[in-house]
Coordinates of C-alpha atoms (C1' of nucleotides) in Angstrom, one line a residue:
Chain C
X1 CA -23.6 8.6 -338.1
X2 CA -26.8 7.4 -338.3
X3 CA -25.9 4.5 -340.9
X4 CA -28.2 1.4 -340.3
X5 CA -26.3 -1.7 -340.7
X6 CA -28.8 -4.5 -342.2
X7 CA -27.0 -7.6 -343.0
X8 CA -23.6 -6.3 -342.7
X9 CA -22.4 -9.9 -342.0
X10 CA -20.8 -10.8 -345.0
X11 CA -21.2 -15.0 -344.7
X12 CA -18.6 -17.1 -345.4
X13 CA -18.5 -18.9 -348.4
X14 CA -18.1 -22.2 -346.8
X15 CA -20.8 -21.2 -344.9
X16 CA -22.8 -20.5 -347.7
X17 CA -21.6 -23.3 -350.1
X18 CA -22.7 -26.4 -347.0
X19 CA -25.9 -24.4 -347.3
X20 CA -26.8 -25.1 -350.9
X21 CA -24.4 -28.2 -350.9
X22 CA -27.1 -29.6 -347.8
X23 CA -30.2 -28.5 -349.8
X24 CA -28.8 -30.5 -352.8
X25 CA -28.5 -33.1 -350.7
X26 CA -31.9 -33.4 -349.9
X27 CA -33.3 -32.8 -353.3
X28 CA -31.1 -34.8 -355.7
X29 CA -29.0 -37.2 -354.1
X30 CA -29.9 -40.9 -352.2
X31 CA -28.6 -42.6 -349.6
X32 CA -25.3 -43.6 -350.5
X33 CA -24.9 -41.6 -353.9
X34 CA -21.8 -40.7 -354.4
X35 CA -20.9 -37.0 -355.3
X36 CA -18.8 -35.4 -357.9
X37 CA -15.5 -35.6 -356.4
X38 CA -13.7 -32.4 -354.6
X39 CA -11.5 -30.8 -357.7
X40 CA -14.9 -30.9 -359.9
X41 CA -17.0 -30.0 -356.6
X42 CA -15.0 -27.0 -356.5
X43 CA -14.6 -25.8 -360.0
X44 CA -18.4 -26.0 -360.5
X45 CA -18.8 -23.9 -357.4
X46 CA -16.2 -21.7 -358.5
X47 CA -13.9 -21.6 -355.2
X48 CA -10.8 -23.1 -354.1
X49 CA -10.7 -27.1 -353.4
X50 CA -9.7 -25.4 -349.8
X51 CA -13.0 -24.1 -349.3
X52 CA -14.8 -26.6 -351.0
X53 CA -13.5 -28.8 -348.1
X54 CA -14.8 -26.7 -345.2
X55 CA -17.7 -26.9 -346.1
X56 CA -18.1 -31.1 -346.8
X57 CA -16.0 -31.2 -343.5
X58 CA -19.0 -29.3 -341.5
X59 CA -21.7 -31.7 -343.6
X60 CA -19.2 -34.9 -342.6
X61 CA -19.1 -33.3 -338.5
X62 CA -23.3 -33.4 -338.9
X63 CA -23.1 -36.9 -340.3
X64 CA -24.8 -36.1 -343.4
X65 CA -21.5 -37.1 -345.8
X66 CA -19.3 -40.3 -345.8
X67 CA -15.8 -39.6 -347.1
X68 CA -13.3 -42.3 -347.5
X69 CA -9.9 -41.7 -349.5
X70 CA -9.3 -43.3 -352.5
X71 CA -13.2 -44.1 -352.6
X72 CA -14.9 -40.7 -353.0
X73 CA -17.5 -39.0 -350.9
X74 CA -20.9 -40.7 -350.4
X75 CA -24.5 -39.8 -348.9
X76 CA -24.4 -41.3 -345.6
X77 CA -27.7 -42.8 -344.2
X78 CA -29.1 -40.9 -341.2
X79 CA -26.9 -41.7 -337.6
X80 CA -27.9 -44.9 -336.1
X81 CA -29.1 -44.5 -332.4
X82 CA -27.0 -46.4 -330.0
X83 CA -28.7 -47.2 -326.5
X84 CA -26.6 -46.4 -323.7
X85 CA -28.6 -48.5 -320.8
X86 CA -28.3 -51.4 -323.3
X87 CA -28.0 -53.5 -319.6
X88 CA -30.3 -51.6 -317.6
X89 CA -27.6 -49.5 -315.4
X90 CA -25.9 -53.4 -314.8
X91 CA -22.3 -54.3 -315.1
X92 CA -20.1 -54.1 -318.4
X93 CA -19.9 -57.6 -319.5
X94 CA -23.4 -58.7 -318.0
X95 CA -25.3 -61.4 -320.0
X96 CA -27.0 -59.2 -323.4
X97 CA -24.9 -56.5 -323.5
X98 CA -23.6 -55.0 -327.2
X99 CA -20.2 -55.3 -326.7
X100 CA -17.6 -57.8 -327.8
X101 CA -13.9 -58.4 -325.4
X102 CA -11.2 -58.2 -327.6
X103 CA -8.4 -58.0 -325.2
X104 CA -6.9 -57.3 -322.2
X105 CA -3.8 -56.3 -320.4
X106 CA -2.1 -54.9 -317.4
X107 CA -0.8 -51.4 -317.4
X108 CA -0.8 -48.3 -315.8
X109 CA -4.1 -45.8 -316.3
X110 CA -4.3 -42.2 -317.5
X111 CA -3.6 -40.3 -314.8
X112 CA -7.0 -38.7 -314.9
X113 CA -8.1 -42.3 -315.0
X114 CA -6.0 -43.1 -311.6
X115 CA -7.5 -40.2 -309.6
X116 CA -11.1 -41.1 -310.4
X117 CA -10.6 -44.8 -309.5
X118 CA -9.0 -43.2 -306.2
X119 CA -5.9 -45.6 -307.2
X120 CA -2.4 -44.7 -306.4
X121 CA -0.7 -43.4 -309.8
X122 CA 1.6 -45.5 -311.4
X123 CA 0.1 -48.5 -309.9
X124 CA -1.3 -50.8 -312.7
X125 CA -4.5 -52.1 -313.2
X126 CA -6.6 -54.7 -315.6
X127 CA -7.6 -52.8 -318.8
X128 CA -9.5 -54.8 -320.5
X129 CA -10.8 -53.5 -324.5
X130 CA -14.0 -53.8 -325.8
X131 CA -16.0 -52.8 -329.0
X132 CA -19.6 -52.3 -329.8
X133 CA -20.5 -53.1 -333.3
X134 CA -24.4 -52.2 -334.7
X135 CA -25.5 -53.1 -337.8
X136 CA -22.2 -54.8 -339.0
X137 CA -20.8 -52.0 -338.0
X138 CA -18.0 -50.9 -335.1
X139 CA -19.1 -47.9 -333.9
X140 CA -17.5 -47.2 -330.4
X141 CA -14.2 -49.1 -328.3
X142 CA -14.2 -49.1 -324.6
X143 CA -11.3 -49.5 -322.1
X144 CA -12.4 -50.7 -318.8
X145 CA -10.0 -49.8 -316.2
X146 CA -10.5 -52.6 -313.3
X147 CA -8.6 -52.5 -310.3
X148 CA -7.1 -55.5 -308.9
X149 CA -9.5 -54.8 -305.2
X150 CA -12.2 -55.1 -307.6
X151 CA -11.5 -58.8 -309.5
X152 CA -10.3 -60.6 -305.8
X153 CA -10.9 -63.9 -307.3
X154 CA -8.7 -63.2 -310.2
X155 CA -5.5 -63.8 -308.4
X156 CA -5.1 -66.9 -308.2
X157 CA -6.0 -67.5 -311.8
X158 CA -2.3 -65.7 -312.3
X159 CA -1.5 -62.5 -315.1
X160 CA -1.8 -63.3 -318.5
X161 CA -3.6 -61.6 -321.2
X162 CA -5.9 -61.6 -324.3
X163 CA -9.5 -61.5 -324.8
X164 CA -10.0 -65.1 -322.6
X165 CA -8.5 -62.8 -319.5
X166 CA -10.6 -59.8 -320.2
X167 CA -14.2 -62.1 -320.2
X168 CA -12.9 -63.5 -316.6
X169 CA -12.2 -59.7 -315.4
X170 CA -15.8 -59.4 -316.2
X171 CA -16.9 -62.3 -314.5
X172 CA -15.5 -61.3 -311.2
X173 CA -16.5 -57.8 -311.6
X174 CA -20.3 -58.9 -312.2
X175 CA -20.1 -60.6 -309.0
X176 CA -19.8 -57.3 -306.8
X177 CA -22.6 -55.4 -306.2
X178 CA -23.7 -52.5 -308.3
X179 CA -23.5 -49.3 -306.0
X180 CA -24.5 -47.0 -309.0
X181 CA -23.2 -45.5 -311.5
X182 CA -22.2 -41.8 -313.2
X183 CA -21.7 -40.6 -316.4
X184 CA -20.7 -38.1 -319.0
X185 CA -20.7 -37.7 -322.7
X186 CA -18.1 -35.1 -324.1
X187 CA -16.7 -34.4 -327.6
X188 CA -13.0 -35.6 -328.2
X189 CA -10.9 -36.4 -331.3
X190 CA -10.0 -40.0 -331.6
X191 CA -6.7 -41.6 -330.6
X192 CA -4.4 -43.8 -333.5
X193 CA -5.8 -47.3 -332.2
X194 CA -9.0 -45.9 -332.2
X195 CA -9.9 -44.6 -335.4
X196 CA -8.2 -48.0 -337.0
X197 CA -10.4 -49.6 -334.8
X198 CA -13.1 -47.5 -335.9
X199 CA -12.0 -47.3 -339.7
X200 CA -11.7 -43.4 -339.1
X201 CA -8.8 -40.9 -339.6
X202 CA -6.5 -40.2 -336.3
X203 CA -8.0 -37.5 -334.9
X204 CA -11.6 -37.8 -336.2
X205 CA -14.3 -36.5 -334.2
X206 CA -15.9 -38.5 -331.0
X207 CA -18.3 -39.3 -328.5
X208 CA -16.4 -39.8 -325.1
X209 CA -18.6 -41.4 -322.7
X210 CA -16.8 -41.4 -319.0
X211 CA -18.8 -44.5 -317.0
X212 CA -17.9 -44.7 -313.2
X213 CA -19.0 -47.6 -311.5
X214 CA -19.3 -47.8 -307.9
X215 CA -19.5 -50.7 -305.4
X216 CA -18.9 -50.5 -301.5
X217 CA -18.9 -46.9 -301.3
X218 CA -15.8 -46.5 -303.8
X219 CA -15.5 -46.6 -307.4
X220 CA -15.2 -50.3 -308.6
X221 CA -14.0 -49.2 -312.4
X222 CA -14.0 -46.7 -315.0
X223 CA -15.2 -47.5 -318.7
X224 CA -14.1 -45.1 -321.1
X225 CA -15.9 -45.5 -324.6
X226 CA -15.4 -43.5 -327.9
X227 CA -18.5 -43.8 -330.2
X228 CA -18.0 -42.0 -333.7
X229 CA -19.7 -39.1 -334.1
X230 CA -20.5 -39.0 -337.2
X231 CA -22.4 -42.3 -337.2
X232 CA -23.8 -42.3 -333.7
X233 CA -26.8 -40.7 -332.0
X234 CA -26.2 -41.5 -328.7
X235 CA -30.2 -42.2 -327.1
X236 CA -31.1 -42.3 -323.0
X237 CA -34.0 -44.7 -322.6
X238 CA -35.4 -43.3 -319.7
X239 CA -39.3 -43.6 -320.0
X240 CA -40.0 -44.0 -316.8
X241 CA -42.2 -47.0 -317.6
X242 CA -43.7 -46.1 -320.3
X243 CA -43.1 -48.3 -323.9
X244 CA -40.9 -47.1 -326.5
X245 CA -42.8 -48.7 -329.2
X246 CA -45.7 -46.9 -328.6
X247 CA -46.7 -44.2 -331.1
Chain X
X1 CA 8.7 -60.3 -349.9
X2 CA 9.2 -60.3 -346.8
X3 CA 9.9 -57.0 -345.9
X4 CA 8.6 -56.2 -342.5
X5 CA 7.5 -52.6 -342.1
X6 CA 7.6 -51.8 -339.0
X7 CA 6.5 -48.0 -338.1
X8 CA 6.1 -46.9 -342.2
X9 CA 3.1 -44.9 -340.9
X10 CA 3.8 -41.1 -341.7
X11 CA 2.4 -39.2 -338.7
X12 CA 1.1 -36.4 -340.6
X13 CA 2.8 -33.1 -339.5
X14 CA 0.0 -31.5 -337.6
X15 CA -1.1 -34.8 -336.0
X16 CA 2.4 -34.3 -334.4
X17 CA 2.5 -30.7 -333.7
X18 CA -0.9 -31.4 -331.8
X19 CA 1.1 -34.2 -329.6
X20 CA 3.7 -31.5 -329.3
X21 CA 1.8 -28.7 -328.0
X22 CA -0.4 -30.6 -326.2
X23 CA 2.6 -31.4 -323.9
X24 CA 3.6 -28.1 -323.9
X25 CA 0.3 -26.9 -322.7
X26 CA 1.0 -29.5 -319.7
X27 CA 4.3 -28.1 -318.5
X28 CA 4.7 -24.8 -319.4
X29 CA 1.6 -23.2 -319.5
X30 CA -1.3 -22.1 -317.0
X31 CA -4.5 -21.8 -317.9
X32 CA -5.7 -18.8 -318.9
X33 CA -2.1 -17.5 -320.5
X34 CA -1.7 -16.7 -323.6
X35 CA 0.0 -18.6 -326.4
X36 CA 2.0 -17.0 -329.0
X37 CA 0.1 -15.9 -332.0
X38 CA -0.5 -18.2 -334.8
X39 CA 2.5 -16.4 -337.3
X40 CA 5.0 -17.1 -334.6
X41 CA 4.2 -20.0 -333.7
X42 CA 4.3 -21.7 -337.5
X43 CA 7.6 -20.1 -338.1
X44 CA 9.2 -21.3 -334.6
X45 CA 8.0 -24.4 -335.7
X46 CA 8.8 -24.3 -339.1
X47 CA 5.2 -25.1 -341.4
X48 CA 2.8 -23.4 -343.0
X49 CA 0.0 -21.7 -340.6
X50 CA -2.7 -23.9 -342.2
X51 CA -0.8 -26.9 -340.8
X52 CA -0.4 -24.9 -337.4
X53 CA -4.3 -23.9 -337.8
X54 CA -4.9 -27.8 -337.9
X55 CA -3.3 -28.9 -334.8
X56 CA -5.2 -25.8 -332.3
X57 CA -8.2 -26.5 -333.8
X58 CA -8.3 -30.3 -332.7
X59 CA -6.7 -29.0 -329.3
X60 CA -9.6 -26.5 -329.7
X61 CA -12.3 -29.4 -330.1
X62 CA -10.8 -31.0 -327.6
X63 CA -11.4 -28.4 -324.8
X64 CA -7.6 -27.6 -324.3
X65 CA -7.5 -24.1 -326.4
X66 CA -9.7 -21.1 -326.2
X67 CA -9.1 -19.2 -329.4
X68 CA -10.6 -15.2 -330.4
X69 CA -10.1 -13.4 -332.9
X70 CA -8.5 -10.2 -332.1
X71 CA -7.8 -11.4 -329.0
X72 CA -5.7 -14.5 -329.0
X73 CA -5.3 -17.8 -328.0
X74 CA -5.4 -18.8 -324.4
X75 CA -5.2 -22.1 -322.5
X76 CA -8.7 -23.0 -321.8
X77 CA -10.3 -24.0 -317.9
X78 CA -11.1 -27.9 -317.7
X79 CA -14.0 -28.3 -319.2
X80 CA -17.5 -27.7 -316.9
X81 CA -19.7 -30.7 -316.4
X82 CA -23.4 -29.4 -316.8
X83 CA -26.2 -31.9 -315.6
X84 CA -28.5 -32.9 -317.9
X85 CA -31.2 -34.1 -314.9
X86 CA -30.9 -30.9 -313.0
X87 CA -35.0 -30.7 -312.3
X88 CA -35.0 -34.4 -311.3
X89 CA -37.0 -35.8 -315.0
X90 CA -39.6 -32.9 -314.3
X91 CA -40.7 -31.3 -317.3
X92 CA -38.7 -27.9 -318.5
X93 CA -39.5 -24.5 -316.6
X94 CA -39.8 -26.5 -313.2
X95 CA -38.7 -24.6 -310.5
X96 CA -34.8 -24.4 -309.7
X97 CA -34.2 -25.4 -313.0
X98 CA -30.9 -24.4 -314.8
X99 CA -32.5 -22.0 -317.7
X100 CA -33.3 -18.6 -318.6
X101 CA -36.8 -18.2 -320.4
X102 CA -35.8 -15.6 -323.0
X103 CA -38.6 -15.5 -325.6
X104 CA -41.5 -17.1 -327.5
X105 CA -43.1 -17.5 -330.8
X106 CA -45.1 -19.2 -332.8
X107 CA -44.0 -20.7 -335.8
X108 CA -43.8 -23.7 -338.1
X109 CA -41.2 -26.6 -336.6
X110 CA -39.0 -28.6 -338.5
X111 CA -39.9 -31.5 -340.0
X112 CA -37.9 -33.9 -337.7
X113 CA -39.8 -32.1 -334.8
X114 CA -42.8 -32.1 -336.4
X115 CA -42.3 -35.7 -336.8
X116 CA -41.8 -36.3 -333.1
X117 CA -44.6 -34.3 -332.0
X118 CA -46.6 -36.5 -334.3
X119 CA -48.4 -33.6 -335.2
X120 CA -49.6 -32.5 -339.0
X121 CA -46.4 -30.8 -341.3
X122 CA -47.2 -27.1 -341.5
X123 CA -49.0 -26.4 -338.3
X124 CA -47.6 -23.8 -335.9
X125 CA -46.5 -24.5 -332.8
X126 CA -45.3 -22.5 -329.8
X127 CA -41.5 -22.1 -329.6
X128 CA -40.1 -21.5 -326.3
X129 CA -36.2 -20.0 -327.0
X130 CA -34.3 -20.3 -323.2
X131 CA -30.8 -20.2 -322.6
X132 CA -28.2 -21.7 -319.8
X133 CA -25.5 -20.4 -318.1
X134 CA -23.1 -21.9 -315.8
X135 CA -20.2 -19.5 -314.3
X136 CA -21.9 -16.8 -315.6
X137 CA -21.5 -18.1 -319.1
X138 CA -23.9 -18.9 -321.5
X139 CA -23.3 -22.7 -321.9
X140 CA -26.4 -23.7 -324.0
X141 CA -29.6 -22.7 -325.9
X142 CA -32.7 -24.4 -326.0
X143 CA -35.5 -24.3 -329.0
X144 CA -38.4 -25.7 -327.0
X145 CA -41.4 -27.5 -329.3
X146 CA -44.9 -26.8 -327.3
X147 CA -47.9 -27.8 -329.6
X148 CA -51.2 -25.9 -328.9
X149 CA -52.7 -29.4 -327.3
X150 CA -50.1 -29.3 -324.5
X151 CA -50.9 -26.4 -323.4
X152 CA -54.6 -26.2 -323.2
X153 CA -55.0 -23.2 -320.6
X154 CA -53.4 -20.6 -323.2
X155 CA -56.1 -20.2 -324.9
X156 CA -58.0 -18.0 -323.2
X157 CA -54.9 -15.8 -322.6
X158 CA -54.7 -14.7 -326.7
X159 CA -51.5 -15.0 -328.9
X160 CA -48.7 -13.1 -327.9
X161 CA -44.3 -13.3 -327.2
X162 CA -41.7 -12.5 -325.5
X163 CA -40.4 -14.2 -322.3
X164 CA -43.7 -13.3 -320.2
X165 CA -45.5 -15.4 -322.8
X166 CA -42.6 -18.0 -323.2
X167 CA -43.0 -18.6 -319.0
X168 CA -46.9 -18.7 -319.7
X169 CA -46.5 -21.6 -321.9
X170 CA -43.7 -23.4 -319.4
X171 CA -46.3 -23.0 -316.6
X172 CA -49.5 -24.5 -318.5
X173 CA -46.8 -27.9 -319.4
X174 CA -46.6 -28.0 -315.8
X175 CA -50.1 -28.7 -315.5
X176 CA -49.7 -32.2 -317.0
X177 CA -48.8 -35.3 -315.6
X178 CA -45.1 -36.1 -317.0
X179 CA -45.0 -39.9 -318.3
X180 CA -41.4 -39.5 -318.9
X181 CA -39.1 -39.2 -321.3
X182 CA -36.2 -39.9 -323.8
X183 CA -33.3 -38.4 -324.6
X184 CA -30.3 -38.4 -327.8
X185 CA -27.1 -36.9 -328.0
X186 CA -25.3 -36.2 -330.8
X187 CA -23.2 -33.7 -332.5
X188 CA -23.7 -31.1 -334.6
X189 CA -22.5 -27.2 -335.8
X190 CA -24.2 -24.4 -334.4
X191 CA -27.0 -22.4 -336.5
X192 CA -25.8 -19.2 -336.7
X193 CA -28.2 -17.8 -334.2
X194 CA -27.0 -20.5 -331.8
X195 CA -23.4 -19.5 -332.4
X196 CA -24.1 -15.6 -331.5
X197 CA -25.8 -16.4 -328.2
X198 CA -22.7 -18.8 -327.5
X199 CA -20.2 -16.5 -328.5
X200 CA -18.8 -18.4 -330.8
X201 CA -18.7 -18.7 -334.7
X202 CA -21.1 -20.1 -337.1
X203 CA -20.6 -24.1 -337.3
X204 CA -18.8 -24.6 -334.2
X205 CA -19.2 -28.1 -332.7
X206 CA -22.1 -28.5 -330.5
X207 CA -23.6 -31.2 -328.3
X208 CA -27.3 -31.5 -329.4
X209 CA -29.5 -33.0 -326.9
X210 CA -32.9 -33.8 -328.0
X211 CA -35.8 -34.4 -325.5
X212 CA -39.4 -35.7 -326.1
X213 CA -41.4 -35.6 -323.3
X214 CA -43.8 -37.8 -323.0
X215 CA -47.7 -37.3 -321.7
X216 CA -51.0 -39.0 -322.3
X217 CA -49.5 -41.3 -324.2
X218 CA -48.0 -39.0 -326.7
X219 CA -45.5 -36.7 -327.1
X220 CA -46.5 -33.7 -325.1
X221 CA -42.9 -31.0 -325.8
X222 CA -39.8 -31.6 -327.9
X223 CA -36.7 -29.9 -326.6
X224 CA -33.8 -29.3 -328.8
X225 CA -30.8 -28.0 -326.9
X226 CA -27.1 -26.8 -328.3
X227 CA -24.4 -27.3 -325.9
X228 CA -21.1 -25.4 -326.7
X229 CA -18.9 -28.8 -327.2
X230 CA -16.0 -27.5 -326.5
X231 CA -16.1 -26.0 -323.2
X232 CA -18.7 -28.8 -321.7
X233 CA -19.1 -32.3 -320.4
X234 CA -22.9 -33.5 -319.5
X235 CA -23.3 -35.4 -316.9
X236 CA -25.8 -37.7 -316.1
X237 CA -26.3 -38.2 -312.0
X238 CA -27.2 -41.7 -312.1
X239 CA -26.1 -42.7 -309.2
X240 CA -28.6 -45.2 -307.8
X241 CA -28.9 -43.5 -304.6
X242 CA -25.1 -43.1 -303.6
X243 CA -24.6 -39.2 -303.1
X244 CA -22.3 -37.8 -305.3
X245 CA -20.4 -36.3 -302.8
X246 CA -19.0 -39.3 -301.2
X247 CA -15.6 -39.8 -301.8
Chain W
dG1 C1' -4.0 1.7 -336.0
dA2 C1' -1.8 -2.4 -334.6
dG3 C1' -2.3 -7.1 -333.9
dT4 C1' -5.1 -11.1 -333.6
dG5 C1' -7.5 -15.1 -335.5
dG6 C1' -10.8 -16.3 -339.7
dT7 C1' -11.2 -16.9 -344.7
dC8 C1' -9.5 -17.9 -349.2
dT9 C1' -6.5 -19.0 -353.1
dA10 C1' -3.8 -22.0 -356.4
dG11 C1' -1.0 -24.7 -356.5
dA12 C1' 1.9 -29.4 -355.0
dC13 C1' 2.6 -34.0 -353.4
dC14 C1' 1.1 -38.1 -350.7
dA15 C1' -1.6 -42.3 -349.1
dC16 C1' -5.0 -45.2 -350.2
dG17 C1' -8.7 -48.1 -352.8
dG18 C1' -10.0 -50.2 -356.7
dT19 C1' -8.9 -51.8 -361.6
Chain A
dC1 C1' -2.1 -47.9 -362.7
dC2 C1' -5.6 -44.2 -362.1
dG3 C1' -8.7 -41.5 -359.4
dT4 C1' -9.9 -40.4 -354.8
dG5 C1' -9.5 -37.8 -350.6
dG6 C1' -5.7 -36.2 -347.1
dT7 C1' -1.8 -33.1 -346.2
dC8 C1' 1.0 -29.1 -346.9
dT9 C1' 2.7 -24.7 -348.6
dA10 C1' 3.2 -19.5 -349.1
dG11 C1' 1.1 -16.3 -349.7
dA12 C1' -3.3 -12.6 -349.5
dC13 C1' -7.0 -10.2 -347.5
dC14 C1' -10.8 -9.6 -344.1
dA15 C1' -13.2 -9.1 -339.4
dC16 C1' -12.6 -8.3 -335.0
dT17 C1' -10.7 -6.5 -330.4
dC18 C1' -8.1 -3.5 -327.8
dT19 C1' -5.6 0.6 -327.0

DNA sequence: GAGTGGTCTAGACCACGGT
DNA sequence: CCGTGGTCTAGACCACTCT
């Protein structure tokens, strides 16, 4: 039959709800308002607290809403950029770069970890943990897998541990030279010590940056870093020479 | 009182369930096969199918499940690692680039874009809509930002659309000299639009990567593209020299 | 039409942050 | 302690795909 179907899509009402709930945000609410909370939310817009929470968990995923049990939900500011080339394409741990050792230890890598490193599995390396704070902020943790081939001078120093080890892992490592490096940016959810790290929920949503270092025609360590998504614009400066500032 | 708690943290159920199937996805299935259905699996598991619901969809956000409705759920491929430099820093449209000019119009940007561009609030500009595929599967769409200025040479030609008019516009930006440009990541949900031409639903988590490219001093495109998140890792070949083929 | 995942409801209880 | 968001339940109905 020759029945035209024009807007047949019946839209969601979550989808339809972070709609207007978006548009209010823009028109009546600041930075760091706080909203109704989620039992009057939903009885004003007439739905379930269910769907009601759909839709803030969309607005939340975009980075538009802050929520924080036991506190309520606020506007969040807009996502702060973070530079990945902060050192120029140098070493983690060269002089200037954003991020903080906390610790460090000696343990066996992920095996998808192993294979990229070209390590045997099961043998151990030095993982040393890092985290990248902006604006008072944490907003990503880093484990730097660092084969013992890589860190030579490190052996006679003997094992031990702690943030004290991790800065001298970094010390020897800065002294190879920089073959290159490769990356990639995909979306995970974020492991228990994570989000506590990150003052997030267990499983919140991620930025997984994958950074292979290479030295001597082999990969000298793996980084893997977990920036919160909601908070985080990862940016690329890659001008080719000409200024930022300008404009 | 000195009551150590040790372990008082309640994993929440679906936080386990997702730990649970995850393994399960390791050992006893193959990719591509299909799970049980959602009813099933809650009962042999004994919750709700909310709580079920909970744990695919992180295993979903995290690449490891491919869910359809009507169809099913299936273990998904690893996920594909798309380029992000594939024309070498050239501007979009160069030859042997990844995309698929699909149509043009001309229409008012959004503010942010307008913004970038630096270019007046209400002014039309020409909107390049391309799309990429990798493995014969739509990966990515791409609102392209082309303000009249960048494209001098189209003058003469008259207004117009479609993708002969979209490659028109792509061919005049390849008249100028490229002084580089800058890119952000960040997540997002795709716009319903976006969502169709990535088969996938409304609000599913994307990658957005957002290019300005810079000429004359100014900003001379804006590129906003929507990467499926869940099926893709970018990758940045940064390697310095060092082919990516070695080891 | 049968079977799948997607949406929605109306409740309940829990964990956490501040008072 | 109260109020917040986070988890969970047991249902219902809808939209879609495949046969």
């Amino acid at each position: 039959m020759g029945t035209t179907r024009l807007e047949t899509a019946p839209e969601p009402k979550y989808w339809h709800l972070k709609t207007v709930l978006s548009e209010a945000l823009e028109s009546d609410f600041a930075v760091g308002e706080v909203l109704p909370n989620e039992r009057e939310l939903a009885a004003r817009f007439g739905v379930a607290r269910a769907t009601l929470r759909q839709a803030l968990e969309q607005l939340e995923l975009e980075g538009r809403l802050h929520r924080r049990r036991g506190v309520g939900t606020t506007v969040a500011p807009p996502r702060v950029g973070v530079d990945l080339d902060p050192a120029q394409h140098g070493w983690p741990g060269a002089s200037g770069d954003a991020w903080q050792t906390e610790d460090c230890e000696e343990a066996v890598p992920p095996a998808a970890v192993a294979r990229t490193l070209g390590a045997e599995a099961g043998r151990t390396v030095h993982i040393v943990h890092r985290v990248r704070t902006a604006h008072g902020q944490a907003v990503a943790t880093e484990l730097l897998y660092v084969p013992d081939a890589s860190v030579p001078g490190l052996s006679g120093i003997g094992a031990g541990a702690g943030a004290a080890r991790g800065r001298a892992v970094l010390r020897e490592l800065n002294r190879l030279e920089l073959g290159g490096q490769e990356r990639a940016v995909e979306l995970g959810s974020a492991r228990a010590e994570d989000a506590r790290r990150l003052d997030r929920l267990p499983g919140a949503p991620v930025l997984v940056v994958t950074t292979r270092y290479l030295a001597g025609g082999g990969t000298a360590a793996v980084a893997v870093a977990t920036y919160r998504a909601d908070t985080c614009r990862l940016t690329f400066g890659d001008t080719g020479g000409v200024s930022l500032l300008a404009s």
